């Protein structure tokens, strides 16, 4: 159990570092300069975050051991395809609710907000099990969006067995129809 908790903590730290990486990447991409940003994790150990490769939606990426070293996640061999995120105007009916008000009773975080869906295809190209973290979505103001789970819409998995493929749908609370950026591991889709 302790080993699993240590892994969860390592994943959480990795996700925090990825958010910082994403914000730094977006900020530096607008100036057109390649910049290395230095930050510190909770243990005050300096970490150098290098501007990552940007992928377009529908592009696939297979994570490598080099990615694992940067993120401290074990994703080598995981093929990820992030599909175009979209606002679902029919989320309440897709989730099986008769009205928007009934939906809001169960999911109050969406009151006056929008339901953003992020479809992702995953494939384990290795001969061993791979844990699969959730993506991080940031709006065009560099603010991370709140993750939510909606029964009947969200499709999550904890990991993939050797050779297994899956389609997931992550749900986020959006305040506008503005563009978003999606990070998974140390890669950015936009």
PDB file of C-alpha atoms in Angstrom:
ATOM      1  CA  UNK A   1       0.000   0.000   0.000  1.00  0.00           C
ATOM      2  CA  UNK A   2       2.867   2.392   0.829  1.00  0.00           C
ATOM      3  CA  UNK A   3       4.401   1.774  -2.608  1.00  0.00           C
ATOM      4  CA  UNK A   4       1.105   2.680  -4.288  1.00  0.00           C
ATOM      5  CA  UNK A   5       0.810   5.849  -2.144  1.00  0.00           C
ATOM      6  CA  UNK A   6       4.372   6.824  -3.088  1.00  0.00           C
ATOM      7  CA  UNK A   7       3.475   6.377  -6.750  1.00  0.00           C
ATOM      8  CA  UNK A   8       0.330   8.510  -6.353  1.00  0.00           C
ATOM      9  CA  UNK A   9       2.394  11.249  -4.663  1.00  0.00           C
ATOM     10  CA  UNK A  10       5.002  11.072  -7.448  1.00  0.00           C
ATOM     11  CA  UNK A  11       2.249  11.373 -10.073  1.00  0.00           C
ATOM     12  CA  UNK A  12       0.732  14.365  -8.242  1.00  0.00           C
ATOM     13  CA  UNK A  13       4.121  16.107  -8.106  1.00  0.00           C
ATOM     14  CA  UNK A  14       4.642  15.327 -11.791  1.00  0.00           C
ATOM     15  CA  UNK A  15       1.264  16.829 -12.676  1.00  0.00           C
ATOM     16  CA  UNK A  16       2.069  20.002 -10.707  1.00  0.00           C
ATOM     17  CA  UNK A  17       5.353  20.308 -12.576  1.00  0.00           C
ATOM     18  CA  UNK A  18       3.539  19.790 -15.880  1.00  0.00           C
ATOM     19  CA  UNK A  19       1.131  22.636 -15.114  1.00  0.00           C
ATOM     20  CA  UNK A  20       4.113  24.907 -14.473  1.00  0.00           C
ATOM     21  CA  UNK A  21       5.714  23.648 -17.685  1.00  0.00           C
ATOM     22  CA  UNK A  22       2.557  24.325 -19.655  1.00  0.00           C
ATOM     23  CA  UNK A  23       2.186  27.852 -18.296  1.00  0.00           C
ATOM     24  CA  UNK A  24       5.852  28.618 -18.994  1.00  0.00           C
ATOM     25  CA  UNK A  25       5.571  27.088 -22.472  1.00  0.00           C
ATOM     26  CA  UNK A  26       2.494  29.104 -23.399  1.00  0.00           C
ATOM     27  CA  UNK A  27       4.005  32.307 -22.024  1.00  0.00           C
ATOM     28  CA  UNK A  28       7.272  31.841 -23.936  1.00  0.00           C
ATOM     29  CA  UNK A  29       5.585  30.707 -27.162  1.00  0.00           C
ATOM     30  CA  UNK A  30       3.903  34.083 -27.527  1.00  0.00           C
ATOM     31  CA  UNK A  31       7.314  35.807 -27.533  1.00  0.00           C
ATOM     32  CA  UNK A  32       8.700  33.380 -30.122  1.00  0.00           C
ATOM     33  CA  UNK A  33      11.801  32.625 -28.018  1.00  0.00           C
ATOM     34  CA  UNK A  34      12.958  29.242 -26.764  1.00  0.00           C
ATOM     35  CA  UNK A  35      13.446  29.601 -23.045  1.00  0.00           C
ATOM     36  CA  UNK A  36      14.328  27.222 -20.242  1.00  0.00           C
ATOM     37  CA  UNK A  37      12.435  27.873 -17.045  1.00  0.00           C
ATOM     38  CA  UNK A  38      13.641  26.806 -13.627  1.00  0.00           C
ATOM     39  CA  UNK A  39      11.251  26.029 -10.816  1.00  0.00           C
ATOM     40  CA  UNK A  40      11.338  24.073  -7.589  1.00  0.00           C
ATOM     41  CA  UNK A  41       9.238  21.170  -6.421  1.00  0.00           C
ATOM     42  CA  UNK A  42       7.960  20.695  -2.872  1.00  0.00           C
ATOM     43  CA  UNK A  43      11.361  19.378  -1.723  1.00  0.00           C
ATOM     44  CA  UNK A  44      13.143  22.574  -2.914  1.00  0.00           C
ATOM     45  CA  UNK A  45      15.058  20.543  -5.491  1.00  0.00           C
ATOM     46  CA  UNK A  46      15.639  22.676  -8.614  1.00  0.00           C
ATOM     47  CA  UNK A  47      14.118  21.185 -11.733  1.00  0.00           C
ATOM     48  CA  UNK A  48      14.770  22.483 -15.250  1.00  0.00           C
ATOM     49  CA  UNK A  49      11.699  22.372 -17.405  1.00  0.00           C
ATOM     50  CA  UNK A  50      12.410  22.452 -21.114  1.00  0.00           C
ATOM     51  CA  UNK A  51       9.900  23.757 -23.616  1.00  0.00           C
ATOM     52  CA  UNK A  52       8.064  20.715 -24.912  1.00  0.00           C
ATOM     53  CA  UNK A  53       7.017  19.651 -28.384  1.00  0.00           C
ATOM     54  CA  UNK A  54       3.599  20.931 -29.357  1.00  0.00           C
ATOM     55  CA  UNK A  55       1.239  18.538 -31.055  1.00  0.00           C
ATOM     56  CA  UNK A  56      -1.976  19.289 -32.917  1.00  0.00           C
ATOM     57  CA  UNK A  57      -5.244  17.693 -31.905  1.00  0.00           C
ATOM     58  CA  UNK A  58      -5.618  14.227 -33.480  1.00  0.00           C
ATOM     59  CA  UNK A  59      -1.799  13.799 -33.517  1.00  0.00           C
ATOM     60  CA  UNK A  60      -0.491  10.678 -31.796  1.00  0.00           C
ATOM     61  CA  UNK A  61       2.589  10.463 -29.605  1.00  0.00           C
ATOM     62  CA  UNK A  62       4.328   7.393 -28.157  1.00  0.00           C
ATOM     63  CA  UNK A  63       6.057   8.210 -24.874  1.00  0.00           C
ATOM     64  CA  UNK A  64       9.712   7.213 -24.459  1.00  0.00           C
ATOM     65  CA  UNK A  65      12.079   6.503 -21.570  1.00  0.00           C
ATOM     66  CA  UNK A  66      13.425  10.062 -22.040  1.00  0.00           C
ATOM     67  CA  UNK A  67       9.909  11.377 -21.332  1.00  0.00           C
ATOM     68  CA  UNK A  68       9.774   9.219 -18.196  1.00  0.00           C
ATOM     69  CA  UNK A  69      12.971  10.822 -16.908  1.00  0.00           C
ATOM     70  CA  UNK A  70      11.461  14.308 -17.342  1.00  0.00           C
ATOM     71  CA  UNK A  71       8.097  13.527 -15.734  1.00  0.00           C
ATOM     72  CA  UNK A  72       8.936  10.762 -13.240  1.00  0.00           C
ATOM     73  CA  UNK A  73       5.955   8.873 -14.699  1.00  0.00           C
ATOM     74  CA  UNK A  74       6.216   5.406 -16.257  1.00  0.00           C
ATOM     75  CA  UNK A  75       4.562   6.121 -19.610  1.00  0.00           C
ATOM     76  CA  UNK A  76       7.198   4.711 -22.009  1.00  0.00           C
ATOM     77  CA  UNK A  77       5.366   2.810 -24.750  1.00  0.00           C
ATOM     78  CA  UNK A  78       2.011   4.512 -24.181  1.00  0.00           C
ATOM     79  CA  UNK A  79       0.548   5.874 -27.423  1.00  0.00           C
ATOM     80  CA  UNK A  80      -1.716   8.869 -26.803  1.00  0.00           C
ATOM     81  CA  UNK A  81      -3.979  10.646 -29.279  1.00  0.00           C
ATOM     82  CA  UNK A  82      -5.782  13.705 -27.926  1.00  0.00           C
ATOM     83  CA  UNK A  83      -8.862  14.485 -29.972  1.00  0.00           C
ATOM     84  CA  UNK A  84     -10.257  18.022 -30.389  1.00  0.00           C
ATOM     85  CA  UNK A  85     -11.889  19.083 -27.082  1.00  0.00           C
ATOM     86  CA  UNK A  86     -15.429  20.392 -27.444  1.00  0.00           C
ATOM     87  CA  UNK A  87     -18.218  21.980 -25.437  1.00  0.00           C
ATOM     88  CA  UNK A  88     -21.188  19.638 -24.991  1.00  0.00           C
ATOM     89  CA  UNK A  89     -24.424  21.605 -25.200  1.00  0.00           C
ATOM     90  CA  UNK A  90     -26.445  18.450 -24.564  1.00  0.00           C
ATOM     91  CA  UNK A  91     -24.491  17.146 -21.560  1.00  0.00           C
ATOM     92  CA  UNK A  92     -27.522  17.023 -19.287  1.00  0.00           C
ATOM     93  CA  UNK A  93     -29.544  14.880 -21.689  1.00  0.00           C
ATOM     94  CA  UNK A  94     -26.509  12.747 -22.625  1.00  0.00           C
ATOM     95  CA  UNK A  95     -26.081  12.038 -18.894  1.00  0.00           C
ATOM     96  CA  UNK A  96     -29.735  10.931 -18.669  1.00  0.00           C
ATOM     97  CA  UNK A  97     -31.305  13.999 -17.041  1.00  0.00           C
ATOM     98  CA  UNK A  98     -34.657  15.364 -18.165  1.00  0.00           C
ATOM     99  CA  UNK A  99     -33.726  19.009 -17.611  1.00  0.00           C
ATOM    100  CA  UNK A 100     -30.778  21.325 -17.135  1.00  0.00           C
ATOM    101  CA  UNK A 101     -32.023  22.163 -13.609  1.00  0.00           C
ATOM    102  CA  UNK A 102     -32.061  18.481 -12.619  1.00  0.00           C
ATOM    103  CA  UNK A 103     -28.511  18.109 -13.997  1.00  0.00           C
ATOM    104  CA  UNK A 104     -27.323  21.159 -12.005  1.00  0.00           C
ATOM    105  CA  UNK A 105     -28.803  19.656  -8.814  1.00  0.00           C
ATOM    106  CA  UNK A 106     -26.351  16.758  -9.199  1.00  0.00           C
ATOM    107  CA  UNK A 107     -23.465  18.731 -10.723  1.00  0.00           C
ATOM    108  CA  UNK A 108     -23.606  22.263  -9.249  1.00  0.00           C
ATOM    109  CA  UNK A 109     -20.092  23.093 -10.461  1.00  0.00           C
ATOM    110  CA  UNK A 110     -21.578  23.524 -13.960  1.00  0.00           C
ATOM    111  CA  UNK A 111     -24.166  26.149 -12.990  1.00  0.00           C
ATOM    112  CA  UNK A 112     -23.597  29.021 -15.420  1.00  0.00           C
ATOM    113  CA  UNK A 113     -20.607  27.147 -16.890  1.00  0.00           C
ATOM    114  CA  UNK A 114     -20.015  24.835 -19.826  1.00  0.00           C
ATOM    115  CA  UNK A 115     -19.190  21.129 -20.029  1.00  0.00           C
ATOM    116  CA  UNK A 116     -15.896  20.624 -21.889  1.00  0.00           C
ATOM    117  CA  UNK A 117     -15.208  17.094 -23.138  1.00  0.00           C
ATOM    118  CA  UNK A 118     -11.683  15.895 -23.952  1.00  0.00           C
ATOM    119  CA  UNK A 119     -11.691  12.581 -25.865  1.00  0.00           C
ATOM    120  CA  UNK A 120      -8.405  10.662 -25.743  1.00  0.00           C
ATOM    121  CA  UNK A 121      -7.325   7.408 -27.405  1.00  0.00           C
ATOM    122  CA  UNK A 122      -4.734   5.336 -25.549  1.00  0.00           C
ATOM    123  CA  UNK A 123      -2.774   2.259 -26.580  1.00  0.00           C
ATOM    124  CA  UNK A 124      -0.222   0.314 -24.556  1.00  0.00           C
ATOM    125  CA  UNK A 125       2.456  -0.738 -27.077  1.00  0.00           C
ATOM    126  CA  UNK A 126       4.493  -2.598 -24.439  1.00  0.00           C
ATOM    127  CA  UNK A 127       4.445  -6.059 -22.866  1.00  0.00           C
ATOM    128  CA  UNK A 128       3.676  -4.682 -19.368  1.00  0.00           C
ATOM    129  CA  UNK A 129       0.940  -2.749 -17.548  1.00  0.00           C
ATOM    130  CA  UNK A 130       1.009   1.101 -17.733  1.00  0.00           C
ATOM    131  CA  UNK A 131      -0.806   3.427 -15.300  1.00  0.00           C
ATOM    132  CA  UNK A 132      -2.626   6.194 -17.156  1.00  0.00           C
ATOM    133  CA  UNK A 133      -2.816   9.658 -15.572  1.00  0.00           C
ATOM    134  CA  UNK A 134      -5.516  12.185 -16.375  1.00  0.00           C
ATOM    135  CA  UNK A 135      -4.710  15.039 -18.746  1.00  0.00           C
ATOM    136  CA  UNK A 136      -4.500  18.676 -17.636  1.00  0.00           C
ATOM    137  CA  UNK A 137      -6.512  21.299 -19.509  1.00  0.00           C
ATOM    138  CA  UNK A 138      -5.542  24.974 -19.470  1.00  0.00           C
ATOM    139  CA  UNK A 139      -7.586  27.796 -20.984  1.00  0.00           C
ATOM    140  CA  UNK A 140      -6.206  30.608 -23.135  1.00  0.00           C
ATOM    141  CA  UNK A 141      -5.572  32.653 -19.952  1.00  0.00           C
ATOM    142  CA  UNK A 142      -3.133  29.953 -18.701  1.00  0.00           C
ATOM    143  CA  UNK A 143      -5.571  28.881 -15.969  1.00  0.00           C
ATOM    144  CA  UNK A 144      -6.105  25.160 -15.330  1.00  0.00           C
ATOM    145  CA  UNK A 145      -9.722  24.090 -15.715  1.00  0.00           C
ATOM    146  CA  UNK A 146     -11.527  22.234 -12.942  1.00  0.00           C
ATOM    147  CA  UNK A 147     -11.859  18.502 -13.573  1.00  0.00           C
ATOM    148  CA  UNK A 148     -15.267  16.895 -13.006  1.00  0.00           C
ATOM    149  CA  UNK A 149     -16.822  13.471 -13.388  1.00  0.00           C
ATOM    150  CA  UNK A 150     -20.281  13.041 -14.932  1.00  0.00           C
ATOM    151  CA  UNK A 151     -21.952   9.617 -14.799  1.00  0.00           C
ATOM    152  CA  UNK A 152     -22.920   8.569 -18.302  1.00  0.00           C
ATOM    153  CA  UNK A 153     -20.406  10.893 -20.013  1.00  0.00           C
ATOM    154  CA  UNK A 154     -17.002  10.510 -18.350  1.00  0.00           C
ATOM    155  CA  UNK A 155     -14.978   7.475 -19.351  1.00  0.00           C
ATOM    156  CA  UNK A 156     -11.931   6.866 -17.177  1.00  0.00           C
ATOM    157  CA  UNK A 157      -9.408   4.090 -16.845  1.00  0.00           C
ATOM    158  CA  UNK A 158      -6.610   3.608 -14.332  1.00  0.00           C
ATOM    159  CA  UNK A 159      -4.270   1.840 -16.707  1.00  0.00           C
ATOM    160  CA  UNK A 160      -3.799  -0.477 -19.648  1.00  0.00           C
ATOM    161  CA  UNK A 161      -2.606  -4.071 -19.838  1.00  0.00           C
ATOM    162  CA  UNK A 162      -0.020  -5.041 -22.470  1.00  0.00           C
ATOM    163  CA  UNK A 163      -1.368  -4.339 -25.968  1.00  0.00           C
ATOM    164  CA  UNK A 164      -4.670  -2.956 -24.641  1.00  0.00           C
ATOM    165  CA  UNK A 165      -6.399   0.044 -26.275  1.00  0.00           C
ATOM    166  CA  UNK A 166      -9.009   2.352 -24.765  1.00  0.00           C
ATOM    167  CA  UNK A 167     -10.944   5.537 -25.432  1.00  0.00           C
ATOM    168  CA  UNK A 168     -11.442   7.912 -22.527  1.00  0.00           C
ATOM    169  CA  UNK A 169     -13.429  11.107 -22.072  1.00  0.00           C
ATOM    170  CA  UNK A 170     -12.284  13.607 -19.446  1.00  0.00           C
ATOM    171  CA  UNK A 171     -14.773  16.293 -18.388  1.00  0.00           C
ATOM    172  CA  UNK A 172     -13.829  19.836 -17.349  1.00  0.00           C
ATOM    173  CA  UNK A 173     -15.718  22.915 -16.174  1.00  0.00           C
ATOM    174  CA  UNK A 174     -15.288  25.684 -18.766  1.00  0.00           C
ATOM    175  CA  UNK A 175     -16.291  29.312 -18.436  1.00  0.00           C
ATOM    176  CA  UNK A 176     -16.205  30.165 -22.139  1.00  0.00           C
ATOM    177  CA  UNK A 177     -15.929  28.800 -25.641  1.00  0.00           C
ATOM    178  CA  UNK A 178     -12.307  30.006 -25.862  1.00  0.00           C
ATOM    179  CA  UNK A 179      -9.552  27.614 -26.985  1.00  0.00           C
ATOM    180  CA  UNK A 180      -7.869  25.270 -24.551  1.00  0.00           C
ATOM    181  CA  UNK A 181      -4.547  23.432 -24.414  1.00  0.00           C
ATOM    182  CA  UNK A 182      -4.234  19.833 -23.237  1.00  0.00           C
ATOM    183  CA  UNK A 183      -1.190  18.285 -21.582  1.00  0.00           C
ATOM    184  CA  UNK A 184      -0.687  14.588 -21.078  1.00  0.00           C
ATOM    185  CA  UNK A 185       2.593  13.507 -19.566  1.00  0.00           C
ATOM    186  CA  UNK A 186       5.063  16.129 -20.758  1.00  0.00           C
ATOM    187  CA  UNK A 187       3.428  16.771 -24.135  1.00  0.00           C
ATOM    188  CA  UNK A 188       1.124  19.587 -25.180  1.00  0.00           C
ATOM    189  CA  UNK A 189      -1.716  19.372 -27.682  1.00  0.00           C
ATOM    190  CA  UNK A 190      -3.303  22.516 -29.116  1.00  0.00           C
TER     191      UNK A 190
END
